[in-house]
């Protein structure tokens, strides 16, 4: 069996990280959550009080920033300069500011390079917005996950409840729509489905069904 590159893209809260992690476990592949890299960058800039739209300031900061992952039980652990930030990067202030940082071309260039290094040997499932189009254009398997906004807001609401975060459903819906709009309309590698990606609408699918569908695509290419 060859060790493939699997790219999973799609809009906010479409369930990418949940299924990507399970698919990676099934094939003993590495899982890389690229959103966590943009989120960690945003968290650090917020903590330092830096202007989030200043490309030079944020790039200088990033060049002196280490973002690493460790396997965790329920979700992968994320470390920013050696300190665990797994929960901190999911808070509302980061979620609602990350698209600003992610629109900076120089920041994307640096993080894309790091992502390509992580994926170079194959045997990887990587999720994000631009994996199939920009980070891994030659990935053997490309998946584009979508779901209705209502379904995605519902999922985020339940995720939040587990973390003790309380934001009204209507507000979550608005936040998801705004983030999708920004991510799809930025100048540098906007969220878009790669021509050769397989689109899967997960609105009325179970997690297991989505994992099975993606696994079939991998098995076909191995
Ligand atoms: O996937 P997640 O919701 O954690 O991603 C957070 C944000 O990071 C996205 O809304 C987007 O602005 C940015 N992102 C990106 N490119 C990626 C992954 C995430 O621009 N490959």
mmCIF file of C-alpha atoms and ligand atoms in Angstrom:
data_model
loop_
_atom_site.group_PDB
_atom_site.id
_atom_site.type_symbol
_atom_site.label_atom_id
_atom_site.label_comp_id
_atom_site.label_asym_id
_atom_site.label_seq_id
_atom_site.Cartn_x
_atom_site.Cartn_y
_atom_site.Cartn_z
ATOM 1 C CA UNK A 1 0.000 0.000 0.000
ATOM 2 C CA UNK A 2 1.387 3.370 -0.977
ATOM 3 C CA UNK A 3 1.313 6.270 1.486
ATOM 4 C CA UNK A 4 -0.932 8.869 -0.093
ATOM 5 C CA UNK A 5 -1.609 12.533 0.471
ATOM 6 C CA UNK A 6 -5.255 13.175 1.373
ATOM 7 C CA UNK A 7 -6.538 16.769 1.160
ATOM 8 C CA UNK A 8 -9.799 17.662 2.905
ATOM 9 C CA UNK A 9 -11.176 21.165 2.356
ATOM 10 C CA UNK A 10 -14.471 22.890 2.969
ATOM 11 C CA UNK A 11 -16.212 25.747 4.774
ATOM 12 C CA UNK A 12 -16.276 26.345 8.536
ATOM 13 C CA UNK A 13 -17.734 23.626 10.767
ATOM 14 C CA UNK A 14 -18.359 21.156 7.945
ATOM 15 C CA UNK A 15 -16.846 18.425 10.139
ATOM 16 C CA UNK A 16 -13.449 18.337 8.447
ATOM 17 C CA UNK A 17 -11.271 17.826 11.508
ATOM 18 C CA UNK A 18 -13.548 15.193 13.065
ATOM 19 C CA UNK A 19 -13.534 12.969 9.998
ATOM 20 C CA UNK A 20 -9.940 13.767 8.976
ATOM 21 C CA UNK A 21 -8.669 12.537 12.332
ATOM 22 C CA UNK A 22 -10.692 9.290 12.073
ATOM 23 C CA UNK A 23 -9.592 8.649 8.483
ATOM 24 C CA UNK A 24 -5.953 9.203 9.479
ATOM 25 C CA UNK A 25 -6.306 6.715 12.349
ATOM 26 C CA UNK A 26 -7.881 4.113 10.050
ATOM 27 C CA UNK A 27 -4.924 4.208 7.629
ATOM 28 C CA UNK A 28 -2.237 4.958 10.270
ATOM 29 C CA UNK A 29 -1.572 8.266 8.524
ATOM 30 C CA UNK A 30 -0.474 11.517 10.157
ATOM 31 C CA UNK A 31 -3.243 14.070 10.677
ATOM 32 C CA UNK A 32 -2.516 17.790 10.234
ATOM 33 C CA UNK A 33 -5.077 20.453 11.135
ATOM 34 C CA UNK A 34 -3.909 23.515 9.196
ATOM 35 C CA UNK A 35 -6.673 25.688 10.697
ATOM 36 C CA UNK A 36 -4.941 25.209 14.058
ATOM 37 C CA UNK A 37 -1.824 26.861 12.595
ATOM 38 C CA UNK A 38 -3.779 29.955 11.494
ATOM 39 C CA UNK A 39 -5.601 29.950 14.840
ATOM 40 C CA UNK A 40 -2.353 29.699 16.852
ATOM 41 C CA UNK A 41 -0.854 32.583 14.886
ATOM 42 C CA UNK A 42 -3.983 34.642 15.595
ATOM 43 C CA UNK A 43 -3.942 33.758 19.305
ATOM 44 C CA UNK A 44 -0.339 34.852 19.698
ATOM 45 C CA UNK A 45 -0.955 38.150 17.896
ATOM 46 C CA UNK A 46 -4.039 38.834 20.052
ATOM 47 C CA UNK A 47 -2.087 38.095 23.233
ATOM 48 C CA UNK A 48 0.702 40.439 22.172
ATOM 49 C CA UNK A 49 -1.783 43.132 21.146
ATOM 50 C CA UNK A 50 -0.454 43.244 17.580
ATOM 51 C CA UNK A 51 -2.514 44.704 14.720
ATOM 52 C CA UNK A 52 -3.963 41.610 13.021
ATOM 53 C CA UNK A 53 -3.973 43.160 9.546
ATOM 54 C CA UNK A 54 -0.311 44.271 9.601
ATOM 55 C CA UNK A 55 1.407 41.780 7.328
ATOM 56 C CA UNK A 56 4.967 42.685 8.306
ATOM 57 C CA UNK A 57 4.336 42.636 12.048
ATOM 58 C CA UNK A 58 2.535 39.288 11.910
ATOM 59 C CA UNK A 59 5.122 37.708 9.595
ATOM 60 C CA UNK A 60 8.000 38.827 11.851
ATOM 61 C CA UNK A 61 6.153 37.322 14.794
ATOM 62 C CA UNK A 62 5.471 34.074 12.895
ATOM 63 C CA UNK A 63 9.128 33.671 11.910
ATOM 64 C CA UNK A 64 9.863 33.460 15.619
ATOM 65 C CA UNK A 65 6.934 31.119 16.403
ATOM 66 C CA UNK A 66 6.821 27.349 16.788
ATOM 67 C CA UNK A 67 3.532 25.500 16.262
ATOM 68 C CA UNK A 68 3.567 21.766 16.970
ATOM 69 C CA UNK A 69 1.081 18.919 17.354
ATOM 70 C CA UNK A 70 0.864 15.889 19.605
ATOM 71 C CA UNK A 71 -1.677 13.094 19.455
ATOM 72 C CA UNK A 72 -4.411 13.476 22.076
ATOM 73 C CA UNK A 73 -7.262 11.236 23.167
ATOM 74 C CA UNK A 74 -10.291 13.129 21.923
ATOM 75 C CA UNK A 75 -8.567 15.742 19.809
ATOM 76 C CA UNK A 76 -5.036 16.459 18.687
ATOM 77 C CA UNK A 77 -3.089 18.668 21.107
ATOM 78 C CA UNK A 78 -1.698 21.939 19.770
ATOM 79 C CA UNK A 79 1.365 23.711 21.210
ATOM 80 C CA UNK A 80 2.343 27.322 20.620
ATOM 81 C CA UNK A 81 5.992 27.983 21.495
ATOM 82 C CA UNK A 82 5.916 24.883 23.680
ATOM 83 C CA UNK A 83 2.749 25.835 25.577
ATOM 84 C CA UNK A 84 -0.479 23.911 25.083
ATOM 85 C CA UNK A 85 -3.198 26.032 23.404
ATOM 86 C CA UNK A 86 -5.600 23.267 22.296
ATOM 87 C CA UNK A 87 -8.615 24.935 23.934
ATOM 88 C CA UNK A 88 -7.478 28.544 23.720
ATOM 89 C CA UNK A 89 -7.421 28.517 19.913
ATOM 90 C CA UNK A 90 -11.121 27.453 19.795
ATOM 91 C CA UNK A 91 -12.353 30.452 21.781
ATOM 92 C CA UNK A 92 -14.633 33.006 20.141
ATOM 93 C CA UNK A 93 -12.084 35.839 19.974
ATOM 94 C CA UNK A 94 -9.735 33.673 17.921
ATOM 95 C CA UNK A 95 -12.517 32.175 15.771
ATOM 96 C CA UNK A 96 -13.863 35.600 14.842
ATOM 97 C CA UNK A 97 -10.455 37.119 14.017
ATOM 98 C CA UNK A 98 -8.637 34.249 12.321
ATOM 99 C CA UNK A 99 -9.885 35.093 8.807
ATOM 100 C CA UNK A 100 -8.165 38.483 9.014
ATOM 101 C CA UNK A 101 -4.791 36.904 9.776
ATOM 102 C CA UNK A 102 -5.414 34.146 7.207
ATOM 103 C CA UNK A 103 -5.887 36.764 4.467
ATOM 104 C CA UNK A 104 -2.265 37.985 4.786
ATOM 105 C CA UNK A 105 -0.323 36.652 1.785
ATOM 106 C CA UNK A 106 3.079 36.495 3.505
ATOM 107 C CA UNK A 107 1.613 34.640 6.475
ATOM 108 C CA UNK A 108 -0.030 32.117 4.147
ATOM 109 C CA UNK A 109 3.233 31.630 2.265
ATOM 110 C CA UNK A 110 5.103 30.777 5.459
ATOM 111 C CA UNK A 111 2.415 28.429 6.815
ATOM 112 C CA UNK A 112 1.933 26.714 3.426
ATOM 113 C CA UNK A 113 5.690 26.006 3.371
ATOM 114 C CA UNK A 114 5.497 24.445 6.843
ATOM 115 C CA UNK A 115 2.483 22.381 5.782
ATOM 116 C CA UNK A 116 4.239 21.126 2.655
ATOM 117 C CA UNK A 117 7.216 20.042 4.783
ATOM 118 C CA UNK A 118 4.902 18.101 7.117
ATOM 119 C CA UNK A 119 3.192 16.382 4.151
ATOM 120 C CA UNK A 120 6.282 15.718 2.039
ATOM 121 C CA UNK A 121 6.635 12.029 2.840
ATOM 122 C CA UNK A 122 2.965 11.197 2.241
ATOM 123 C CA UNK A 123 0.807 9.124 4.561
ATOM 124 C CA UNK A 124 -0.981 12.302 5.569
ATOM 125 C CA UNK A 125 -4.507 13.595 5.952
ATOM 126 C CA UNK A 126 -4.474 17.399 5.936
ATOM 127 C CA UNK A 127 -7.551 19.557 6.394
ATOM 128 C CA UNK A 128 -8.099 23.248 5.693
ATOM 129 C CA UNK A 129 -9.351 25.606 2.996
ATOM 130 C CA UNK A 130 -6.642 25.545 0.305
ATOM 131 C CA UNK A 131 -5.055 22.104 0.685
ATOM 132 C CA UNK A 132 -6.280 20.633 -2.618
ATOM 133 C CA UNK A 133 -5.725 23.863 -4.549
ATOM 134 C CA UNK A 134 -2.484 25.285 -3.135
ATOM 135 C CA UNK A 135 -0.754 23.289 -0.398
ATOM 136 C CA UNK A 136 -0.935 19.823 -2.000
ATOM 137 C CA UNK A 137 -2.065 20.327 -5.610
ATOM 138 C CA UNK A 138 -0.803 16.816 -6.456
ATOM 139 C CA UNK A 139 -2.606 15.037 -3.597
ATOM 140 C CA UNK A 140 -3.921 11.669 -4.808
ATOM 141 C CA UNK A 141 -7.190 12.113 -2.897
ATOM 142 C CA UNK A 142 -9.014 15.444 -2.663
ATOM 143 C CA UNK A 143 -12.268 15.826 -0.759
ATOM 144 C CA UNK A 144 -14.470 18.919 -0.500
ATOM 145 C CA UNK A 145 -16.847 18.641 2.465
ATOM 146 C CA UNK A 146 -19.956 20.779 2.598
ATOM 147 C CA UNK A 147 -23.089 20.958 4.779
ATOM 148 C CA UNK A 148 -25.971 23.403 5.132
ATOM 149 C CA UNK A 149 -25.374 26.474 7.305
ATOM 150 C CA UNK A 150 -28.118 25.359 9.717
ATOM 151 C CA UNK A 151 -26.495 21.976 10.167
ATOM 152 C CA UNK A 152 -23.059 23.521 10.657
ATOM 153 C CA UNK A 153 -24.352 26.024 13.234
ATOM 154 C CA UNK A 154 -26.043 23.126 15.077
ATOM 155 C CA UNK A 155 -22.796 21.178 15.154
ATOM 156 C CA UNK A 156 -20.813 24.161 16.417
ATOM 157 C CA UNK A 157 -23.485 24.802 19.071
ATOM 158 C CA UNK A 158 -23.083 21.239 20.379
ATOM 159 C CA UNK A 159 -19.253 21.434 20.243
ATOM 160 C CA UNK A 160 -19.399 24.694 22.184
ATOM 161 C CA UNK A 161 -21.739 23.250 24.818
ATOM 162 C CA UNK A 162 -19.195 20.511 25.514
ATOM 163 C CA UNK A 163 -16.531 23.164 26.021
ATOM 164 C CA UNK A 164 -18.747 25.326 28.221
ATOM 165 C CA UNK A 165 -18.968 28.079 25.582
ATOM 166 C CA UNK A 166 -22.439 29.638 25.261
ATOM 167 C CA UNK A 167 -23.229 31.566 22.084
ATOM 168 C CA UNK A 168 -26.811 31.728 20.708
ATOM 169 C CA UNK A 169 -27.484 29.583 17.638
ATOM 170 C CA UNK A 170 -28.491 32.571 15.481
ATOM 171 C CA UNK A 171 -25.220 34.341 16.280
ATOM 172 C CA UNK A 172 -23.207 31.226 15.423
ATOM 173 C CA UNK A 173 -24.984 31.049 12.088
ATOM 174 C CA UNK A 174 -24.045 34.658 11.381
ATOM 175 C CA UNK A 175 -20.427 34.090 12.417
ATOM 176 C CA UNK A 176 -20.114 31.007 10.198
ATOM 177 C CA UNK A 177 -21.545 32.884 7.215
ATOM 178 C CA UNK A 178 -19.203 35.827 7.778
ATOM 179 C CA UNK A 179 -16.137 33.605 8.099
ATOM 180 C CA UNK A 180 -17.090 31.663 4.946
ATOM 181 C CA UNK A 181 -17.562 34.920 3.076
ATOM 182 C CA UNK A 182 -14.129 36.250 4.126
ATOM 183 C CA UNK A 183 -12.406 32.917 3.454
ATOM 184 C CA UNK A 184 -14.012 32.623 -0.005
ATOM 185 C CA UNK A 185 -13.356 36.216 -1.078
ATOM 186 C CA UNK A 186 -9.767 36.863 0.004
ATOM 187 C CA UNK A 187 -7.183 37.606 -2.688
ATOM 188 C CA UNK A 188 -4.713 34.824 -1.845
ATOM 189 C CA UNK A 189 -5.815 31.179 -2.242
ATOM 190 C CA UNK A 190 -9.469 31.637 -1.278
ATOM 191 C CA UNK A 191 -11.633 28.723 -0.194
ATOM 192 C CA UNK A 192 -12.655 26.967 -3.375
ATOM 193 C CA UNK A 193 -13.199 23.416 -4.523
ATOM 194 C CA UNK A 194 -10.294 22.014 -6.560
ATOM 195 C CA UNK A 195 -11.402 20.911 -10.032
ATOM 196 C CA UNK A 196 -10.427 17.316 -9.238
ATOM 197 C CA UNK A 197 -11.910 17.199 -5.710
ATOM 198 C CA UNK A 198 -14.806 14.950 -4.800
ATOM 199 C CA UNK A 199 -17.597 16.911 -3.125
ATOM 200 C CA UNK A 200 -19.410 15.239 -0.234
ATOM 201 C CA UNK A 201 -22.503 16.879 1.297
ATOM 202 C CA UNK A 202 -22.499 15.726 4.923
ATOM 203 C CA UNK A 203 -25.748 17.454 5.938
ATOM 204 C CA UNK A 204 -27.663 14.237 6.529
ATOM 205 C CA UNK A 205 -24.744 11.838 6.871
ATOM 206 C CA UNK A 206 -23.355 10.330 10.075
ATOM 207 C CA UNK A 207 -19.673 10.742 10.930
ATOM 208 C CA UNK A 208 -19.121 7.033 10.180
ATOM 209 C CA UNK A 209 -20.717 7.373 6.753
ATOM 210 C CA UNK A 210 -18.439 10.286 5.847
ATOM 211 C CA UNK A 211 -15.360 8.430 7.117
ATOM 212 C CA UNK A 212 -16.366 5.375 5.051
ATOM 213 C CA UNK A 213 -16.906 7.468 1.912
ATOM 214 C CA UNK A 214 -13.459 9.076 2.197
ATOM 215 C CA UNK A 215 -11.826 5.739 3.054
ATOM 216 C CA UNK A 216 -13.288 4.261 -0.159
ATOM 217 C CA UNK A 217 -11.616 7.027 -2.171
ATOM 218 C CA UNK A 218 -8.262 6.274 -0.524
ATOM 219 C CA UNK A 219 -8.561 2.524 -1.011
ATOM 220 C CA UNK A 220 -9.327 3.046 -4.705
ATOM 221 C CA UNK A 221 -6.101 5.035 -5.185
ATOM 222 C CA UNK A 222 -3.751 2.906 -3.086
HETATM 223 O O1 LIG B 1 -10.567 24.926 10.038
HETATM 224 P P1 LIG B 1 -10.703 26.047 11.023
HETATM 225 O O2 LIG B 1 -12.102 26.524 11.207
HETATM 226 O O3 LIG B 1 -10.040 25.773 12.334
HETATM 227 O O4 LIG B 1 -9.879 27.245 10.353
HETATM 228 C C1 LIG B 1 -9.822 28.513 10.954
HETATM 229 C C2 LIG B 1 -9.566 29.592 9.922
HETATM 230 O O5 LIG B 1 -8.240 29.486 9.427
HETATM 231 C C3 LIG B 1 -10.438 29.568 8.687
HETATM 232 O O6 LIG B 1 -11.671 30.251 8.891
HETATM 233 C C4 LIG B 1 -9.570 30.282 7.658
HETATM 234 O O7 LIG B 1 -9.666 31.687 7.799
HETATM 235 C C5 LIG B 1 -8.174 29.878 8.073
HETATM 236 N N1 LIG B 1 -7.635 28.766 7.278
HETATM 237 C C6 LIG B 1 -7.119 29.038 6.033
HETATM 238 N N2 LIG B 1 -6.514 28.059 5.306
HETATM 239 C C7 LIG B 1 -6.422 26.810 5.789
HETATM 240 C C8 LIG B 1 -6.981 26.484 7.045
HETATM 241 C C9 LIG B 1 -7.604 27.497 7.767
HETATM 242 O O8 LIG B 1 -7.195 30.168 5.577
HETATM 243 N N3 LIG B 1 -5.790 25.874 5.066
#
